[in-house]
Amino acid sequence: MDMINIFTVFILAIFVGFEIITKVPPTLHTPLMSGSNAISGIAIVGAIIATKVGGELGTWLGFIAVIFATVNVVGGFMVTDRMLKMFKRK
Amino acid sequence: MEYTNIAYVLAAILFILGIKRLSSPKTARSGNTIASVGMLIAIVATLVSYDLLNFQTIAIGMIIGTIIGAFFAIKVEMTQMPQMVAIFNGFGGGASALVAAAEYFNPANPSTFNSATIAISVFVGTLTFTGSFIAFGKLQGFVSGKPIVFPGQKIMNALIAICLVLLGIYTVIGGETDSYFYGLVALAALIGITLTIPIGGADMPVVISLLNSYSGVAAAATGFVLLNNGLIISGALVGASGLILTNIMCKGMNRSLANVIFGAVGLVQETPGGDGKQIQVKSASTEEAAMILEAAEKIIVVPGYGLAVAQAQHAIREIADFLENMGKKVLYAIHPVAGRMPGHMNVLLAEANVPYEQLLDLDQINPEFEDCDVAIVLGANDVVNPAARHDTSSPIYGMPILDVDKSKTVLVNKRTMNPGFAGIQNELFGFDNTLMVFGDAKAMLTDLHKDLKEL
């Protein structure tokens, strides 16, 4: 992939992020944080690939990365769901 | 590989749609589910599209991670949510740094660009990892919540920063040796610690938001290392989110980001001894408070973190229900920094079954105080101090506050007359329309509820 291309994607994603996140009301800011935290667990994709590259050392680094990222993904989405379940109308 | 990239774009679209649904509590839960489906797609696509993956290693790692993550998610108390988010940020940053490190030892696309992105990714990820753990320790009480400062601290941080830049450059162009890389990791870990220890407990909402942003930046940087759009888009979203929240928190405290990070507020301020007038307060019993509430029509509750510490959210909700059944209007005023992280107080009240329509933020609630009969301030102090509006010499001057003093009567519950976080007296307590109801929030509210029933 071309360097310019991925920079374009990056910049556009930041703009999209600003657009949608400013619309999240303050009352949901904690779930937003824990939810976006889960999304940053996307590093799991890199972790999975890392177990393959880099020989034995890379496999170990990737293994620990898989654990960390999975904690992030599973814990993040679960706790966000737990919180959002509590937000009720009258 | 083509299909994998399509799957990543699909995952990114689902993340965006998921966050979009967070614009209302009605749709928020489905939004979270949509985002988690996006994550599942990204993971499955990765697993099926790379040959010779080490499935056993991956499976074991995922099982361990799932057990840890699920355990925390189920067990954590809502008051501990800031710690939880802090430690998860740390894991996210750590994962990104580890992936970049693995790539360093065996680069798939070796180039200067690749080395540079590895250096950035390892730096941000490691800093996020150690910084988050210090933040976690402070919130949990393992590390002193007070700012830790010593002479020469700023100079030391500046020196570490310069060394980091140099090590970063040498990691990219340094040739055969790995020493520069190890140095980079060590110093990034160190600066994560030294940048977080001088920040006080009350400023933690800013730090957690900032670390949240960093964990996104780290993921995006790793995306640049692996030339992976999925990571870049998701990381950018999270980075933007954390930055917006950081900004909101700073505004809520009327401080610049630089001031929060380098200011070490809470330590240097000596409490003004004999500065001017002593505040004369009027105190009231819960019976008197009950009578005032009975005569009121519109009541606004102002919860502060003290309420959460006293675990009195359920007690106030019961009183609010009781008053509503008497035909009164009850609203809640939520200051942006009422809790220990953005939106924390809303979650704590939602847990106590307070309907979200009753929770109003600063801009929405301030006009409501004009025709409010009684404002009940529970464990909040600096955020209701009118000095922020007019006293240019006050350290909180300019901070947006809740205008409770405009209500006909203000009932303030505090344990003692101790000043708040900023260490300053609150003139509100001496106003003619203010009545102090001293005592532990939970005990006071329980008595108040009893007195209301007996009227």
XYZ file of C-alpha atoms in Angstrom:
545
model
C 0.000 0.000 0.000
C 1.109 3.477 -0.841
C 2.275 5.716 2.005
C 0.119 8.607 0.813
C -2.890 6.321 0.727
C -2.601 5.227 4.322
C -2.011 8.790 5.486
C -5.183 9.782 3.645
C -7.095 7.031 5.406
C -5.646 8.111 8.762
C -6.529 11.793 8.349
C -10.038 11.051 7.086
C -10.629 8.661 9.989
C -9.652 11.398 12.458
C -12.208 13.734 10.886
C -14.904 11.057 11.022
C -13.952 10.431 14.654
C -14.346 14.092 15.588
C -17.691 14.288 13.791
C -19.301 11.298 15.464
C -17.751 11.639 18.903
C -18.774 15.261 19.456
C -22.365 13.981 19.061
C -22.060 11.632 22.032
C -23.849 13.279 24.989
C -21.921 13.794 28.276
C -24.156 11.284 30.000
C -22.582 8.510 27.883
C -18.959 9.619 28.121
C -17.889 6.782 30.425
C -19.362 4.073 28.160
C -17.796 5.921 25.222
C -14.403 5.640 26.878
C -14.690 1.979 27.773
C -16.198 1.205 24.361
C -13.519 3.051 22.427
C -11.023 1.296 24.675
C -12.377 -2.012 23.423
C -12.032 -0.733 19.853
C -8.372 0.140 20.466
C -8.037 -3.575 21.197
C -7.967 -3.879 17.386
C -4.248 -4.254 18.040
C -5.258 -7.912 18.456
C -5.122 -8.164 14.665
C -1.493 -7.098 14.772
C -0.858 -9.431 17.697
C -2.194 -12.418 15.767
C 0.060 -11.595 12.816
C 3.020 -11.033 15.165
C 2.851 -14.604 16.491
C 3.854 -15.674 13.005
C 6.659 -13.256 12.198
C 9.858 -12.633 14.120
C 10.869 -16.158 15.020
C 10.703 -17.397 18.580
C 11.048 -13.962 20.163
C 8.316 -12.594 17.894
C 6.027 -15.464 18.815
C 6.457 -14.721 22.510
C 5.930 -10.990 22.051
C 2.882 -11.744 19.910
C 1.553 -14.188 22.503
C 1.681 -11.580 25.277
C 0.207 -9.013 22.901
C -2.680 -11.397 22.142
C -3.396 -11.698 25.877
C -3.272 -7.922 26.443
C -5.407 -7.100 23.429
C -7.964 -9.801 24.250
C -8.326 -8.414 27.784
C -8.990 -5.060 26.179
C -11.515 -6.337 23.648
C -13.468 -8.758 25.839
C -13.353 -6.695 29.029
C -14.053 -3.436 27.188
C -17.132 -4.587 25.300
C -18.520 -6.527 28.280
C -18.198 -3.722 30.802
C -19.625 -1.212 28.312
C -22.629 -3.448 27.829
C -23.002 -3.800 31.584
C -23.082 -0.018 31.972
C -25.375 0.715 29.054
C -27.858 -1.852 30.369
C -28.308 0.383 33.416
C -29.337 3.489 31.472
C -33.118 3.408 31.661
C -35.971 5.730 30.950
C -38.646 6.406 33.477
C -5.340 -10.553 1.175
C -7.955 -8.587 -0.772
C -10.764 -10.153 1.223
C -8.983 -9.461 4.481
C -8.780 -5.766 3.684
C -12.457 -5.695 2.771
C -13.201 -7.334 6.114
C -11.134 -4.659 7.902
C -13.038 -1.877 6.160
C -16.292 -3.579 7.133
C -15.094 -3.766 10.740
C -14.201 -0.059 10.672
C -17.651 0.787 9.290
C -19.264 -1.174 12.116
C -17.095 0.659 14.691
C -18.220 3.998 13.267
C -21.879 2.964 13.191
C -21.529 1.635 16.719
C -20.132 4.921 18.058
C -22.812 6.791 16.125
C -25.470 4.904 18.060
C -23.891 6.166 21.286
C -25.486 9.533 20.499
C -28.527 8.451 22.522
C -28.919 6.146 25.541
C -31.819 4.492 23.689
C -29.630 3.107 20.912
C -26.310 2.970 22.751
C -26.440 -0.660 23.818
C -27.087 -1.885 20.286
C -24.197 0.340 19.158
C -21.825 -1.460 21.488
C -23.030 -4.805 20.118
C -22.500 -3.619 16.546
C -18.934 -2.545 17.364
C -18.202 -5.904 18.979
C -19.441 -7.676 15.835
C -17.027 -5.502 13.866
C -14.210 -6.687 16.107
C -15.217 -10.317 15.630
C -15.155 -9.892 11.857
C -11.676 -8.339 11.988
C -10.335 -11.158 14.174
C -11.868 -13.981 12.117
C -10.695 -12.412 8.856
C -7.138 -12.258 10.213
C -7.218 -15.831 11.448
C -8.416 -17.294 8.149
C -6.310 -15.251 5.766
C -2.758 -15.780 7.046
C -1.058 -19.067 6.307
C 0.838 -21.017 8.900
C -0.487 -19.051 11.829
C 0.448 -20.365 15.211
C -3.124 -21.296 16.154
C -2.289 -22.992 19.421
C -0.377 -19.970 20.735
C -3.142 -17.631 19.609
C -5.897 -19.755 21.167
C -4.116 -19.993 24.523
C -3.489 -16.232 24.539
C -7.112 -15.483 23.707
C -8.437 -17.813 26.383
C -6.213 -16.250 29.046
C -7.162 -12.737 27.888
C -10.867 -13.567 27.810
C -10.789 -14.944 31.351
C -8.974 -11.874 32.702
C -11.105 -9.393 30.732
C -14.425 -11.039 31.597
C -13.465 -11.328 35.253
C -12.720 -7.607 35.510
C -15.797 -6.646 33.481
C -18.158 -8.629 35.694
C -16.548 -7.888 39.054
C -15.699 -4.201 38.833
C -17.744 -1.780 40.951
C -19.071 1.255 39.109
C -17.086 3.511 41.453
C -13.935 1.693 40.266
C -14.669 2.273 36.587
C -11.877 4.882 36.189
C -9.282 2.357 37.429
C -10.669 -0.278 35.118
C -10.512 1.978 32.066
C -7.016 3.074 33.099
C -5.681 -0.465 33.293
C -7.385 -1.474 30.043
C -5.801 1.532 28.325
C -2.519 0.181 29.611
C -3.146 -3.252 28.114
C -4.125 -1.681 24.793
C -0.979 0.435 24.681
C 1.124 -2.534 25.782
C -0.303 -4.750 23.042
C 0.509 -2.145 20.371
C 4.060 -1.748 21.671
C 4.611 -5.524 21.707
C 3.350 -5.913 18.147
C 5.690 -3.162 16.991
C 8.566 -4.795 18.906
C 7.889 -8.144 17.214
C 7.981 -6.329 13.893
C 11.275 -4.665 14.865
C 12.977 -8.029 15.275
C 11.665 -9.327 11.970
C 10.343 -6.591 9.723
C 8.034 -7.686 6.906
C 8.560 -4.475 4.902
C 11.987 -3.140 5.951
C 12.373 0.552 5.150
C 13.134 3.804 6.922
C 9.413 4.490 7.078
C 8.869 1.104 8.710
C 11.595 1.663 11.328
C 10.294 5.146 12.098
C 6.740 3.931 12.645
C 8.033 1.086 14.820
C 9.899 3.606 16.977
C 6.792 5.794 17.346
C 4.522 2.853 18.043
C 6.844 1.373 20.685
C 7.306 4.789 22.299
C 3.600 5.688 22.539
C 2.535 2.160 23.461
C 5.105 1.786 26.252
C 4.386 5.251 27.655
C 0.653 4.420 27.682
C 1.381 1.115 29.405
C 3.385 2.480 32.341
C 1.411 5.737 32.601
C -1.867 3.828 32.801
C -0.547 1.586 35.536
C 0.504 4.590 37.616
C -2.923 6.153 37.040
C -4.509 2.865 38.071
C -2.327 2.740 41.191
C -3.268 6.279 42.163
C -6.998 5.673 41.734
C -6.853 2.342 43.527
C -4.709 3.734 46.328
C -1.553 1.662 45.662
C 0.311 4.860 44.802
C -0.260 8.122 46.668
C -3.092 10.091 45.103
C -1.243 13.270 45.997
C 1.007 14.817 43.380
C 4.553 13.517 43.782
C 6.935 16.376 43.029
C 10.613 17.007 43.652
C 13.112 19.697 42.655
C 14.425 19.405 39.126
C 11.515 17.226 38.034
C 10.703 19.260 34.948
C 14.354 19.415 33.910
C 14.643 15.671 34.365
C 11.553 15.075 32.218
C 12.914 17.411 29.562
C 16.224 15.497 29.543
C 14.410 12.175 29.217
C 12.384 13.620 26.343
C 15.532 14.771 24.517
C 17.169 11.363 25.003
C 14.000 9.722 23.674
C 14.110 11.754 20.494
C 17.791 10.885 19.989
C 17.246 7.202 20.713
C 14.279 7.237 18.323
C 16.446 8.641 15.562
C 19.277 6.168 16.248
C 16.815 3.270 16.327
C 15.849 4.204 12.782
C 19.323 4.902 11.348
C 21.546 3.185 13.920
C 22.368 0.043 11.946
C 23.201 -3.297 13.511
C 22.914 -2.827 17.255
C 19.673 -3.252 19.172
C 20.866 -1.149 22.138
C 19.161 2.003 20.914
C 15.877 0.155 20.646
C 16.147 -1.200 24.192
C 17.070 2.268 25.425
C 13.987 3.671 23.695
C 11.737 1.122 25.395
C 13.281 1.745 28.825
C 13.050 5.532 28.617
C 9.498 5.443 27.197
C 8.517 3.316 30.201
C 10.249 5.772 32.519
C 8.664 8.897 31.083
C 5.210 7.268 31.320
C 5.854 7.068 35.064
C 7.501 10.461 35.584
C 4.772 12.283 33.634
C 1.976 10.672 35.653
C 3.245 10.779 39.257
C 3.101 14.598 39.631
C -0.602 14.674 38.701
C -3.062 14.793 41.588
C -6.053 12.513 42.135
C -8.581 15.230 41.269
C -6.969 15.702 37.853
C -7.217 12.014 36.994
C -10.212 12.493 34.636
C -7.906 14.428 32.329
C -5.116 11.867 32.550
C -7.371 8.900 31.849
C -8.879 10.642 28.827
C -5.411 11.465 27.576
C -4.129 7.921 28.047
C -7.251 6.702 26.248
C -6.248 8.889 23.341
C -2.667 7.564 23.464
C -3.861 3.960 23.321
C -5.646 4.887 20.084
C -2.582 6.651 18.711
C -0.471 3.595 19.579
C -2.881 1.312 17.695
C -2.847 3.649 14.680
C 0.967 3.772 14.737
C 1.049 -0.025 14.764
C -1.306 0.144 11.787
C 1.336 2.186 9.972
C 3.955 -0.418 10.889
C 1.879 -3.263 9.492
C 0.328 -1.135 6.717
C -3.035 -2.229 8.036
C -6.077 0.008 7.412
C -8.159 -1.648 10.122
C -5.726 -0.590 12.838
C -5.212 2.858 11.380
C -8.922 3.718 11.181
C -9.803 2.272 14.596
C -6.790 3.870 16.230
C -7.651 7.256 14.721
C -11.226 6.997 16.037
C -10.068 6.209 19.558
C -7.349 8.861 19.439
C -9.906 11.492 18.421
C -12.331 10.341 21.098
C -9.755 10.581 23.877
C -8.644 13.998 22.687
C -12.194 15.381 22.690
C -12.836 14.044 26.189
C -9.516 15.455 27.413
C -10.545 18.841 26.085
C -13.975 18.665 27.747
C -12.403 17.732 31.088
C -9.872 20.567 30.869
C -12.669 23.031 30.109
C -14.658 21.668 33.054
C -11.744 22.581 35.309
C -10.861 25.770 33.422
C -7.277 24.635 32.982
C -5.056 24.047 30.033
C -3.732 20.594 29.329
C -0.189 21.794 29.972
C -1.278 23.154 33.340
C -2.799 19.815 34.360
C 0.244 17.817 33.278
C 2.918 20.135 34.649
C 1.011 22.179 37.227
C 0.840 19.715 40.169
C -2.149 21.485 41.704
C -3.165 20.584 45.238
C 0.283 20.575 46.735
C 1.719 24.035 46.317
C -1.360 25.936 47.436
C -1.125 26.952 51.062
C -4.541 27.409 52.631
C -5.103 31.120 53.142
C -5.047 31.634 56.913
C -6.568 34.922 58.011
C -7.638 36.169 54.645
C -10.623 38.420 55.256
C -14.002 37.395 56.548
C -14.798 34.243 58.409
C -17.765 32.482 56.856
C -20.833 32.392 59.104
C -22.944 29.370 58.286
C -26.477 28.446 59.324
C -27.069 24.791 59.927
C -30.344 22.913 59.773
C -31.608 19.547 60.987
C -32.999 16.928 58.631
C -36.495 17.719 59.995
C -36.164 21.341 58.934
C -34.794 20.227 55.588
C -37.797 17.915 55.148
C -40.182 20.794 55.808
C -38.408 22.982 53.273
C -38.585 20.202 50.689
C -42.279 19.649 51.374
C -43.012 23.277 50.542
C -40.930 23.155 47.341
C -42.167 22.440 43.836
C -38.979 22.230 41.840
C -35.931 20.524 43.317
C -32.483 20.094 41.793
C -30.041 17.572 43.198
C -26.330 18.368 42.754
C -24.300 15.193 43.318
C -20.537 15.348 43.824
C -17.990 12.611 44.204
C -18.558 12.696 47.980
C -21.991 11.189 47.326
C -20.445 8.241 45.526
C -17.817 7.792 48.239
C -20.615 7.605 50.825
C -22.468 5.112 48.558
C -25.568 7.287 48.905
C -26.823 7.170 45.296
C -29.695 4.818 46.170
C -30.665 6.909 49.212
C -31.023 10.095 47.150
C -32.943 8.278 44.418
C -35.443 7.010 46.999
C -35.970 10.552 48.279
C -36.335 11.827 44.722
C -38.955 9.142 44.007
C -40.802 10.099 47.193
C -40.805 13.781 46.255
C -41.929 13.009 42.723
C -44.837 10.997 44.073
C -45.844 14.144 45.975
C -46.081 15.872 42.584
C -42.763 17.731 42.680
C -40.297 18.074 39.847
C -36.848 16.622 40.535
C -33.784 17.074 38.309
C -30.105 16.241 38.696
C -27.310 18.671 37.818
C -24.168 16.920 36.599
C -20.955 18.921 36.404
C -18.436 17.621 33.810
C -15.919 16.801 36.551
C -18.428 15.504 39.113
C -16.845 12.039 39.040
C -13.396 10.610 38.504
C -13.713 10.285 34.737
C -15.901 11.819 32.028
C -19.555 10.840 32.579
C -18.739 8.860 35.713
C -21.488 10.399 37.868
C -24.110 9.568 35.235
C -23.138 5.901 35.376
C -23.218 5.900 39.175
C -26.725 7.405 39.167
C -27.906 5.127 36.356
C -26.794 2.224 38.519
C -29.102 3.566 41.241
C -31.953 3.514 38.675
C -32.139 7.269 38.183
C -33.778 7.716 34.746
C -31.335 9.333 32.322
C -33.837 12.035 31.284
C -33.415 13.557 34.739
C -29.640 13.908 34.417
C -28.859 17.307 32.938
C -25.423 18.666 32.113
C -24.058 22.100 32.932
C -25.507 24.029 29.976
C -28.903 22.418 30.274
C -29.323 22.793 34.025
C -27.988 26.282 34.768
C -31.070 28.150 33.451
C -33.205 25.787 35.561
C -31.829 27.145 38.840
C -33.557 30.525 38.268
C -36.985 29.181 39.232
C -35.764 26.334 41.417
C -37.127 26.186 44.961
C -34.513 23.959 46.564
C -31.084 22.870 45.370
C -29.609 19.953 47.326
C -25.804 19.899 47.151
C -24.437 16.482 48.113
C -20.702 16.070 48.472
C -19.916 18.737 45.863
C -17.898 21.837 46.715
C -15.682 23.602 44.182
C -18.159 23.062 41.322
C -20.795 25.141 43.161
C -18.480 27.899 44.432
C -19.776 31.277 43.156
C -16.254 32.718 43.576
C -15.484 31.100 40.217
C -17.781 33.692 38.612
C -16.528 36.922 40.195
C -13.420 36.532 42.388
C -10.455 37.042 40.080
C -8.040 36.158 42.890
C -9.602 32.721 43.427
C -7.675 29.737 42.020
C -10.907 28.445 40.499
C -11.849 31.785 38.894
C -13.303 31.181 35.438
C -14.180 27.547 36.045
C -17.707 26.804 34.812
C -19.894 26.170 37.858
C -23.437 25.112 38.648
C -25.383 28.238 39.645
C -27.053 26.682 42.696
C -26.980 30.007 44.587
C -29.727 31.263 42.257
C -32.211 28.812 43.798
C -34.530 30.101 46.533
C -32.970 27.760 49.087
C -29.747 25.790 48.937
C -29.317 22.776 51.194
C -25.668 21.761 51.445
C -24.668 18.428 52.913
C -21.064 18.079 54.035
C -19.360 15.973 56.654
C -17.393 18.894 58.045
C -16.434 22.404 57.039
C -13.221 21.248 55.342
C -12.497 23.007 52.066
C -12.671 21.123 48.758
C -9.987 19.870 46.405
C -8.781 23.301 45.428
C -8.249 24.009 49.143
C -10.379 27.132 49.218
C -13.351 28.286 51.284
C -16.727 28.277 49.608
C -18.616 31.547 50.082
C -21.836 29.778 49.083
C -21.989 28.220 52.550
C -22.370 31.658 54.125
C -25.099 32.943 51.789
C -28.464 33.955 53.282
C -30.322 31.336 51.264
C -27.937 28.506 52.196
C -28.517 25.989 54.965
C -25.885 23.447 55.952
C -27.004 19.939 56.865
C -23.929 18.291 58.360
C -23.265 14.575 58.466
C -22.397 11.557 56.367
C -24.409 11.749 53.135
C -25.959 8.318 53.454
C -26.973 8.693 57.114
C -28.282 12.214 56.505
C -30.373 11.112 53.524
C -31.780 8.140 55.402
C -32.883 10.470 58.219
C -34.249 12.963 55.728
C -36.312 10.250 54.037
C -37.727 9.188 57.403
C -38.592 12.787 58.326
C -40.280 13.325 54.968
C -42.481 10.284 55.504
C -43.438 11.452 58.976
C -44.555 14.922 57.895
